[in-house]
PDB file of C-alpha atoms and ligand atoms in Angstrom:
ATOM      1  CA  MET A   1     105.506 103.102 110.986  1.00  0.00           C
ATOM      2  CA  LYS A   2     106.090 105.154 107.853  1.00  0.00           C
ATOM      3  CA  PHE A   3     109.435 106.896 107.337  1.00  0.00           C
ATOM      4  CA  PHE A   4     109.381 110.302 105.655  1.00  0.00           C
ATOM      5  CA  ILE A   5     112.485 112.371 104.976  1.00  0.00           C
ATOM      6  CA  ASP A   6     112.319 116.038 105.961  1.00  0.00           C
ATOM      7  CA  THR A   7     114.278 117.801 103.244  1.00  0.00           C
ATOM      8  CA  ALA A   8     114.070 119.349  99.792  1.00  0.00           C
ATOM      9  CA  ASN A   9     117.561 118.077  98.909  1.00  0.00           C
ATOM     10  CA  LEU A  10     117.186 115.802  95.873  1.00  0.00           C
ATOM     11  CA  GLN A  11     120.416 113.902  96.542  1.00  0.00           C
ATOM     12  CA  GLN A  12     119.384 113.031 100.087  1.00  0.00           C
ATOM     13  CA  ILE A  13     115.876 112.086  98.940  1.00  0.00           C
ATOM     14  CA  THR A  14     117.415 109.782  96.305  1.00  0.00           C
ATOM     15  CA  GLU A  15     119.751 108.230  98.901  1.00  0.00           C
ATOM     16  CA  ALA A  16     116.854 107.546 101.269  1.00  0.00           C
ATOM     17  CA  GLN A  17     114.746 106.133  98.428  1.00  0.00           C
ATOM     18  CA  ASP A  18     117.625 103.857  97.371  1.00  0.00           C
ATOM     19  CA  LEU A  19     117.834 102.498 100.926  1.00  0.00           C
ATOM     20  CA  GLY A  20     114.374 101.038 100.251  1.00  0.00           C
ATOM     21  CA  VAL A  21     112.659 102.222 103.437  1.00  0.00           C
ATOM     22  CA  LEU A  22     111.328 105.611 102.373  1.00  0.00           C
ATOM     23  CA  ASP A  23     107.570 106.212 102.449  1.00  0.00           C
ATOM     24  CA  GLY A  24     107.439 109.919 101.670  1.00  0.00           C
ATOM     25  CA  VAL A  25     108.884 113.425 101.905  1.00  0.00           C
ATOM     26  CA  THR A  26     107.997 116.529 103.891  1.00  0.00           C
ATOM     27  CA  THR A  27     109.143 119.965 102.808  1.00  0.00           C
ATOM     28  CA  ASN A  28     108.525 123.463 104.106  1.00  0.00           C
ATOM     29  CA  PRO A  29     109.401 126.951 102.839  1.00  0.00           C
ATOM     30  CA  SER A  30     112.587 127.018 104.970  1.00  0.00           C
ATOM     31  CA  LEU A  31     113.801 123.700 103.549  1.00  0.00           C
ATOM     32  CA  MET A  32     113.111 124.930  99.992  1.00  0.00           C
ATOM     33  CA  ALA A  33     115.025 128.156 100.673  1.00  0.00           C
ATOM     34  CA  LYS A  34     117.928 126.136 102.125  1.00  0.00           C
ATOM     35  CA  GLU A  35     118.286 124.397  98.739  1.00  0.00           C
ATOM     36  CA  GLY A  36     118.141 127.759  96.940  1.00  0.00           C
ATOM     37  CA  ILE A  37     114.749 126.957  95.377  1.00  0.00           C
ATOM     38  CA  THR A  38     112.947 130.272  94.967  1.00  0.00           C
ATOM     39  CA  GLY A  39     110.186 131.597  92.695  1.00  0.00           C
ATOM     40  CA  GLU A  40     106.830 129.910  92.092  1.00  0.00           C
ATOM     41  CA  ASP A  41     107.831 128.068  88.897  1.00  0.00           C
ATOM     42  CA  ASN A  42     111.049 126.672  90.385  1.00  0.00           C
ATOM     43  CA  ILE A  43     109.253 125.560  93.528  1.00  0.00           C
ATOM     44  CA  ILE A  44     106.564 123.778  91.490  1.00  0.00           C
ATOM     45  CA  ASN A  45     109.185 122.077  89.296  1.00  0.00           C
ATOM     46  CA  HIS A  46     111.030 120.988  92.422  1.00  0.00           C
ATOM     47  CA  TYR A  47     107.891 119.328  93.839  1.00  0.00           C
ATOM     48  CA  LYS A  48     107.482 117.479  90.546  1.00  0.00           C
ATOM     49  CA  LYS A  49     111.101 116.274  90.689  1.00  0.00           C
ATOM     50  CA  ILE A  50     110.617 115.025  94.255  1.00  0.00           C
ATOM     51  CA  CYS A  51     107.471 113.133  93.209  1.00  0.00           C
ATOM     52  CA  GLU A  52     109.442 111.452  90.418  1.00  0.00           C
ATOM     53  CA  ILE A  53     112.054 110.185  92.902  1.00  0.00           C
ATOM     54  CA  VAL A  54     109.790 108.807  95.645  1.00  0.00           C
ATOM     55  CA  ASP A  55     106.791 106.495  95.547  1.00  0.00           C
ATOM     56  CA  GLY A  56     104.992 107.952  98.582  1.00  0.00           C
ATOM     57  CA  ASP A  57     103.349 111.140  99.807  1.00  0.00           C
ATOM     58  CA  VAL A  58     105.066 114.505  99.319  1.00  0.00           C
ATOM     59  CA  SER A  59     103.951 117.381 101.550  1.00  0.00           C
ATOM     60  CA  ALA A  60     103.879 120.762  99.772  1.00  0.00           C
ATOM     61  CA  GLU A  61     103.170 123.777 101.964  1.00  0.00           C
ATOM     62  CA  VAL A  62     100.865 126.681 101.112  1.00  0.00           C
ATOM     63  CA  ILE A  63     102.247 130.188 101.622  1.00  0.00           C
ATOM     64  CA  ALA A  64      98.913 132.016 101.907  1.00  0.00           C
ATOM     65  CA  THR A  65      97.492 132.465 105.390  1.00  0.00           C
ATOM     66  CA  ASP A  66      93.916 133.396 104.414  1.00  0.00           C
ATOM     67  CA  PHE A  67      91.227 130.835 103.529  1.00  0.00           C
ATOM     68  CA  GLU A  68      90.760 131.850  99.875  1.00  0.00           C
ATOM     69  CA  GLY A  69      94.498 132.021  99.258  1.00  0.00           C
ATOM     70  CA  MET A  70      95.126 128.624 100.856  1.00  0.00           C
ATOM     71  CA  VAL A  71      92.317 127.027  98.840  1.00  0.00           C
ATOM     72  CA  LYS A  72      93.664 128.480  95.574  1.00  0.00           C
ATOM     73  CA  GLU A  73      97.245 127.416  96.269  1.00  0.00           C
ATOM     74  CA  GLY A  74      96.288 124.030  97.719  1.00  0.00           C
ATOM     75  CA  GLU A  75      94.079 123.103  94.767  1.00  0.00           C
ATOM     76  CA  ALA A  76      96.890 124.003  92.357  1.00  0.00           C
ATOM     77  CA  LEU A  77      99.441 121.995  94.382  1.00  0.00           C
ATOM     78  CA  ALA A  78      97.146 118.960  94.582  1.00  0.00           C
ATOM     79  CA  LYS A  79      96.756 119.022  90.773  1.00  0.00           C
ATOM     80  CA  LEU A  80     100.553 118.817  90.287  1.00  0.00           C
ATOM     81  CA  HIS A  81     100.805 115.130  91.166  1.00  0.00           C
ATOM     82  CA  LYS A  82      98.717 112.440  92.860  1.00  0.00           C
ATOM     83  CA  GLN A  83     101.395 112.069  95.560  1.00  0.00           C
ATOM     84  CA  ILE A  84     101.090 115.689  96.725  1.00  0.00           C
ATOM     85  CA  VAL A  85      99.623 116.291 100.174  1.00  0.00           C
ATOM     86  CA  VAL A  86      98.739 119.943 100.864  1.00  0.00           C
ATOM     87  CA  LYS A  87     100.490 121.211 103.978  1.00  0.00           C
ATOM     88  CA  VAL A  88      98.415 123.786 105.855  1.00  0.00           C
ATOM     89  CA  PRO A  89      99.408 125.736 108.990  1.00  0.00           C
ATOM     90  CA  MET A  90      97.486 125.329 112.251  1.00  0.00           C
ATOM     91  CA  ILE A  91      95.647 128.659 112.204  1.00  0.00           C
ATOM     92  CA  LYS A  92      91.927 129.485 112.102  1.00  0.00           C
ATOM     93  CA  ASP A  93      91.737 129.825 108.307  1.00  0.00           C
ATOM     94  CA  GLY A  94      93.978 126.764 108.040  1.00  0.00           C
ATOM     95  CA  ILE A  95      91.408 124.651 109.879  1.00  0.00           C
ATOM     96  CA  LYS A  96      88.670 125.973 107.551  1.00  0.00           C
ATOM     97  CA  ALA A  97      90.855 125.140 104.546  1.00  0.00           C
ATOM     98  CA  ILE A  98      91.579 121.612 105.848  1.00  0.00           C
ATOM     99  CA  LYS A  99      87.823 121.014 106.203  1.00  0.00           C
ATOM    100  CA  TYR A 100      87.286 122.342 102.664  1.00  0.00           C
ATOM    101  CA  PHE A 101      90.061 120.142 101.225  1.00  0.00           C
ATOM    102  CA  SER A 102      88.847 117.119 103.187  1.00  0.00           C
ATOM    103  CA  ASP A 103      85.308 117.517 101.776  1.00  0.00           C
ATOM    104  CA  LYS A 104      86.826 117.686  98.275  1.00  0.00           C
ATOM    105  CA  GLY A 105      88.989 114.581  98.767  1.00  0.00           C
ATOM    106  CA  ILE A 106      92.250 116.574  98.777  1.00  0.00           C
ATOM    107  CA  ARG A 107      94.712 115.176 101.313  1.00  0.00           C
ATOM    108  CA  THR A 108      96.243 117.505 103.899  1.00  0.00           C
ATOM    109  CA  ASN A 109      99.039 117.712 106.450  1.00  0.00           C
ATOM    110  CA  CYS A 110      98.261 120.113 109.309  1.00  0.00           C
ATOM    111  CA  THR A 111     101.621 121.605 110.245  1.00  0.00           C
ATOM    112  CA  LEU A 112     103.070 123.611 113.163  1.00  0.00           C
ATOM    113  CA  VAL A 113     101.139 121.656 115.789  1.00  0.00           C
ATOM    114  CA  PHE A 114     102.363 122.098 119.359  1.00  0.00           C
ATOM    115  CA  SER A 115      99.416 121.046 121.555  1.00  0.00           C
ATOM    116  CA  ALA A 116      96.882 118.248 121.938  1.00  0.00           C
ATOM    117  CA  GLY A 117      94.041 120.734 121.436  1.00  0.00           C
ATOM    118  CA  GLN A 118      95.440 121.778 118.066  1.00  0.00           C
ATOM    119  CA  ALA A 119      95.750 118.113 117.067  1.00  0.00           C
ATOM    120  CA  LEU A 120      92.128 117.478 118.093  1.00  0.00           C
ATOM    121  CA  LEU A 121      90.954 120.367 115.893  1.00  0.00           C
ATOM    122  CA  ALA A 122      93.012 119.129 112.945  1.00  0.00           C
ATOM    123  CA  ALA A 123      91.429 115.679 113.230  1.00  0.00           C
ATOM    124  CA  LYS A 124      87.923 117.149 113.562  1.00  0.00           C
ATOM    125  CA  ALA A 125      88.536 119.123 110.350  1.00  0.00           C
ATOM    126  CA  GLY A 126      89.546 115.899 108.573  1.00  0.00           C
ATOM    127  CA  ALA A 127      93.316 116.315 108.178  1.00  0.00           C
ATOM    128  CA  THR A 128      95.040 113.297 106.620  1.00  0.00           C
ATOM    129  CA  TYR A 129      98.162 113.941 108.717  1.00  0.00           C
ATOM    130  CA  VAL A 130      98.832 116.032 111.801  1.00  0.00           C
ATOM    131  CA  SER A 131     102.411 117.207 112.368  1.00  0.00           C
ATOM    132  CA  PRO A 132     103.408 117.753 116.001  1.00  0.00           C
ATOM    133  CA  PHE A 133     106.903 119.312 116.050  1.00  0.00           C
ATOM    134  CA  ILE A 134     108.597 117.352 118.818  1.00  0.00           C
ATOM    135  CA  GLY A 135     112.151 118.714 118.397  1.00  0.00           C
ATOM    136  CA  ARG A 136     111.024 122.331 118.633  1.00  0.00           C
ATOM    137  CA  LEU A 137     109.105 121.512 121.840  1.00  0.00           C
ATOM    138  CA  ASP A 138     112.213 119.868 123.283  1.00  0.00           C
ATOM    139  CA  ASP A 139     114.143 123.020 122.300  1.00  0.00           C
ATOM    140  CA  ILE A 140     112.006 125.062 124.724  1.00  0.00           C
ATOM    141  CA  SER A 141     112.289 122.507 127.544  1.00  0.00           C
ATOM    142  CA  THR A 142     108.861 120.947 126.900  1.00  0.00           C
ATOM    143  CA  ASP A 143     108.431 117.197 126.422  1.00  0.00           C
ATOM    144  CA  GLY A 144     107.765 116.712 122.706  1.00  0.00           C
ATOM    145  CA  LEU A 145     107.258 112.967 123.081  1.00  0.00           C
ATOM    146  CA  ASN A 146     104.555 113.516 125.696  1.00  0.00           C
ATOM    147  CA  LEU A 147     102.575 115.361 123.028  1.00  0.00           C
ATOM    148  CA  ILE A 148     102.761 112.310 120.754  1.00  0.00           C
ATOM    149  CA  ALA A 149     101.424 110.147 123.613  1.00  0.00           C
ATOM    150  CA  GLU A 150      98.567 112.587 124.296  1.00  0.00           C
ATOM    151  CA  ILE A 151      97.523 112.779 120.646  1.00  0.00           C
ATOM    152  CA  ARG A 152      97.695 108.978 120.289  1.00  0.00           C
ATOM    153  CA  MET A 153      95.374 108.576 123.287  1.00  0.00           C
ATOM    154  CA  ILE A 154      92.873 111.169 122.034  1.00  0.00           C
ATOM    155  CA  TYR A 155      92.786 109.791 118.484  1.00  0.00           C
ATOM    156  CA  ASP A 156      92.384 106.224 119.750  1.00  0.00           C
ATOM    157  CA  ASN A 157      89.606 107.254 122.167  1.00  0.00           C
ATOM    158  CA  TYR A 158      87.481 108.474 119.277  1.00  0.00           C
ATOM    159  CA  GLY A 159      88.780 106.465 116.323  1.00  0.00           C
ATOM    160  CA  PHE A 160      90.087 109.513 114.423  1.00  0.00           C
ATOM    161  CA  GLU A 161      91.781 108.369 111.219  1.00  0.00           C
ATOM    162  CA  THR A 162      94.162 111.345 111.016  1.00  0.00           C
ATOM    163  CA  GLN A 163      97.699 109.958 110.999  1.00  0.00           C
ATOM    164  CA  ILE A 164     100.152 111.238 113.596  1.00  0.00           C
ATOM    165  CA  LEU A 165     103.223 112.443 111.706  1.00  0.00           C
ATOM    166  CA  ALA A 166     105.930 113.066 114.302  1.00  0.00           C
ATOM    167  CA  ALA A 167     107.812 116.043 112.840  1.00  0.00           C
ATOM    168  CA  SER A 168     110.908 117.991 113.813  1.00  0.00           C
ATOM    169  CA  VAL A 169     112.542 114.665 114.625  1.00  0.00           C
ATOM    170  CA  ARG A 170     116.211 115.283 115.343  1.00  0.00           C
ATOM    171  CA  HIS A 171     117.814 111.921 116.176  1.00  0.00           C
ATOM    172  CA  THR A 172     117.394 108.145 116.389  1.00  0.00           C
ATOM    173  CA  MET A 173     115.960 108.067 119.907  1.00  0.00           C
ATOM    174  CA  HIS A 174     113.143 110.344 118.759  1.00  0.00           C
ATOM    175  CA  ILE A 175     112.326 107.761 116.074  1.00  0.00           C
ATOM    176  CA  ILE A 176     112.446 104.813 118.474  1.00  0.00           C
ATOM    177  CA  ASP A 177     110.379 106.593 121.140  1.00  0.00           C
ATOM    178  CA  CYS A 178     107.810 107.703 118.545  1.00  0.00           C
ATOM    179  CA  ALA A 179     107.570 104.097 117.334  1.00  0.00           C
ATOM    180  CA  LYS A 180     106.980 102.912 120.924  1.00  0.00           C
ATOM    181  CA  LEU A 181     104.261 105.527 121.391  1.00  0.00           C
ATOM    182  CA  GLY A 182     102.487 104.522 118.192  1.00  0.00           C
ATOM    183  CA  ALA A 183     103.137 107.516 115.918  1.00  0.00           C
ATOM    184  CA  ASP A 184     101.981 106.513 112.422  1.00  0.00           C
ATOM    185  CA  VAL A 185     104.774 108.368 110.643  1.00  0.00           C
ATOM    186  CA  MET A 186     108.007 110.136 111.479  1.00  0.00           C
ATOM    187  CA  THR A 187     109.790 112.731 109.416  1.00  0.00           C
ATOM    188  CA  GLY A 188     113.432 113.556 110.008  1.00  0.00           C
ATOM    189  CA  PRO A 189     116.767 114.179 108.336  1.00  0.00           C
ATOM    190  CA  LEU A 190     118.574 111.391 106.438  1.00  0.00           C
ATOM    191  CA  SER A 191     121.134 111.227 109.281  1.00  0.00           C
ATOM    192  CA  SER A 192     118.434 110.233 111.790  1.00  0.00           C
ATOM    193  CA  ILE A 193     117.340 107.327 109.557  1.00  0.00           C
ATOM    194  CA  GLU A 194     120.875 106.164 108.746  1.00  0.00           C
ATOM    195  CA  SER A 195     121.906 106.296 112.418  1.00  0.00           C
ATOM    196  CA  LEU A 196     119.371 103.539 113.110  1.00  0.00           C
ATOM    197  CA  LEU A 197     121.824 101.223 111.332  1.00  0.00           C
ATOM    198  CA  LYS A 198     124.642 101.777 113.750  1.00  0.00           C
ATOM    199  CA  HIS A 199     125.753  99.542 116.620  1.00  0.00           C
ATOM    200  CA  PRO A 200     129.387  98.926 117.632  1.00  0.00           C
ATOM    201  CA  LEU A 201     128.686  95.235 118.322  1.00  0.00           C
ATOM    202  CA  THR A 202     127.492  94.845 114.721  1.00  0.00           C
ATOM    203  CA  ASP A 203     130.799  96.284 113.453  1.00  0.00           C
ATOM    204  CA  ILE A 204     132.892  94.175 115.855  1.00  0.00           C
ATOM    205  CA  GLY A 205     130.890  91.027 115.063  1.00  0.00           C
ATOM    206  CA  LEU A 206     131.164  91.521 111.307  1.00  0.00           C
ATOM    207  CA  ALA A 207     134.914  92.164 111.482  1.00  0.00           C
ATOM    208  CA  GLN A 208     135.301  88.935 113.491  1.00  0.00           C
ATOM    209  CA  PHE A 209     133.174  86.892 111.048  1.00  0.00           C
ATOM    210  CA  LEU A 210     135.222  88.160 108.093  1.00  0.00           C
ATOM    211  CA  ALA A 211     138.552  87.528 109.878  1.00  0.00           C
ATOM    212  CA  ASP A 212     137.498  83.958 110.769  1.00  0.00           C
ATOM    213  CA  TYR A 213     136.361  83.341 107.187  1.00  0.00           C
ATOM    214  CA  LYS A 214     139.726  84.589 105.919  1.00  0.00           C
ATOM    215  CA  LYS A 215     141.605  82.277 108.322  1.00  0.00           C
ATOM    216  CA  GLY A 216     139.627  79.230 107.198  1.00  0.00           C
ATOM    217  CA  ASN A 217     139.816  80.054 103.482  1.00  0.00           C
ATOM    218  CA  SER A 218     143.390  81.238 102.961  1.00  0.00           C
TER     219      SER A 218
HETATM  220  C1  E4P B   1     107.736 119.088 109.286  1.00  0.00           C
HETATM  221  O1  E4P B   1     107.001 118.854 108.359  1.00  0.00           O
HETATM  222  C2  E4P B   1     108.748 120.164 109.285  1.00  0.00           C
HETATM  223  O2  E4P B   1     109.224 120.348 107.978  1.00  0.00           O
HETATM  224  C3  E4P B   1     109.958 119.828 110.102  1.00  0.00           C
HETATM  225  O3  E4P B   1     109.891 118.542 110.677  1.00  0.00           O
HETATM  226  C4  E4P B   1     110.469 120.902 110.980  1.00  0.00           C
HETATM  227  O4  E4P B   1     111.628 120.436 111.628  1.00  0.00           O
HETATM  228  P1  E4P B   1     112.669 121.407 112.323  1.00  0.00           P
HETATM  229  O5  E4P B   1     112.142 121.778 113.655  1.00  0.00           O
HETATM  230  O6  E4P B   1     113.919 120.550 112.435  1.00  0.00           O
HETATM  231  O7  E4P B   1     112.864 122.580 111.417  1.00  0.00           O
END
């Protein structure tokens, strides 16, 4: 399972990269705005900086919502760096754009996916990644994890190569459940990755080992 970090914060991306388990980064216009990154040139420079920090795929989202606009923006984003994956919203023109990019060998991440039918369309169009937003489904009392299970079954039934990128991950149990269900990738905040480390018995056990060592070596 690949681990992506869902942020545009360079410090957090560096921390996750330094941990040695990071496979990529997802961003979106809200995450960019949260870091105060505005204006086309600044946004482009920020993508370049992210690509310099990580070794893996970096999703960069188009702002246009019409086919021509998405193609223009996506082609420019893809040229920025070989690690860039063009993030395209799940709308009619988005599906057309994903098909266009797929035919041209440009990798895509179909974002804002909330149903199995949307995921099926994204795979048919040739998306590299599909991003079901599990946390936002949970937020409206719908089972986000069930969507991961449905997409896994559909993709396996037909051998679709589109990778399931579980997005809008909010906590460690989301990561563990997505791993059990066979999601190819998860993207979440640094806190969700670091929380995987924690167990009270680890802390108690380590304290005991160190105390016993001290006793025997003092
Ligand atoms: C995915 O690519 C999105 O950036 C992200 O996971 C959305 O998460 P949120 O629902 O926490 O905003």
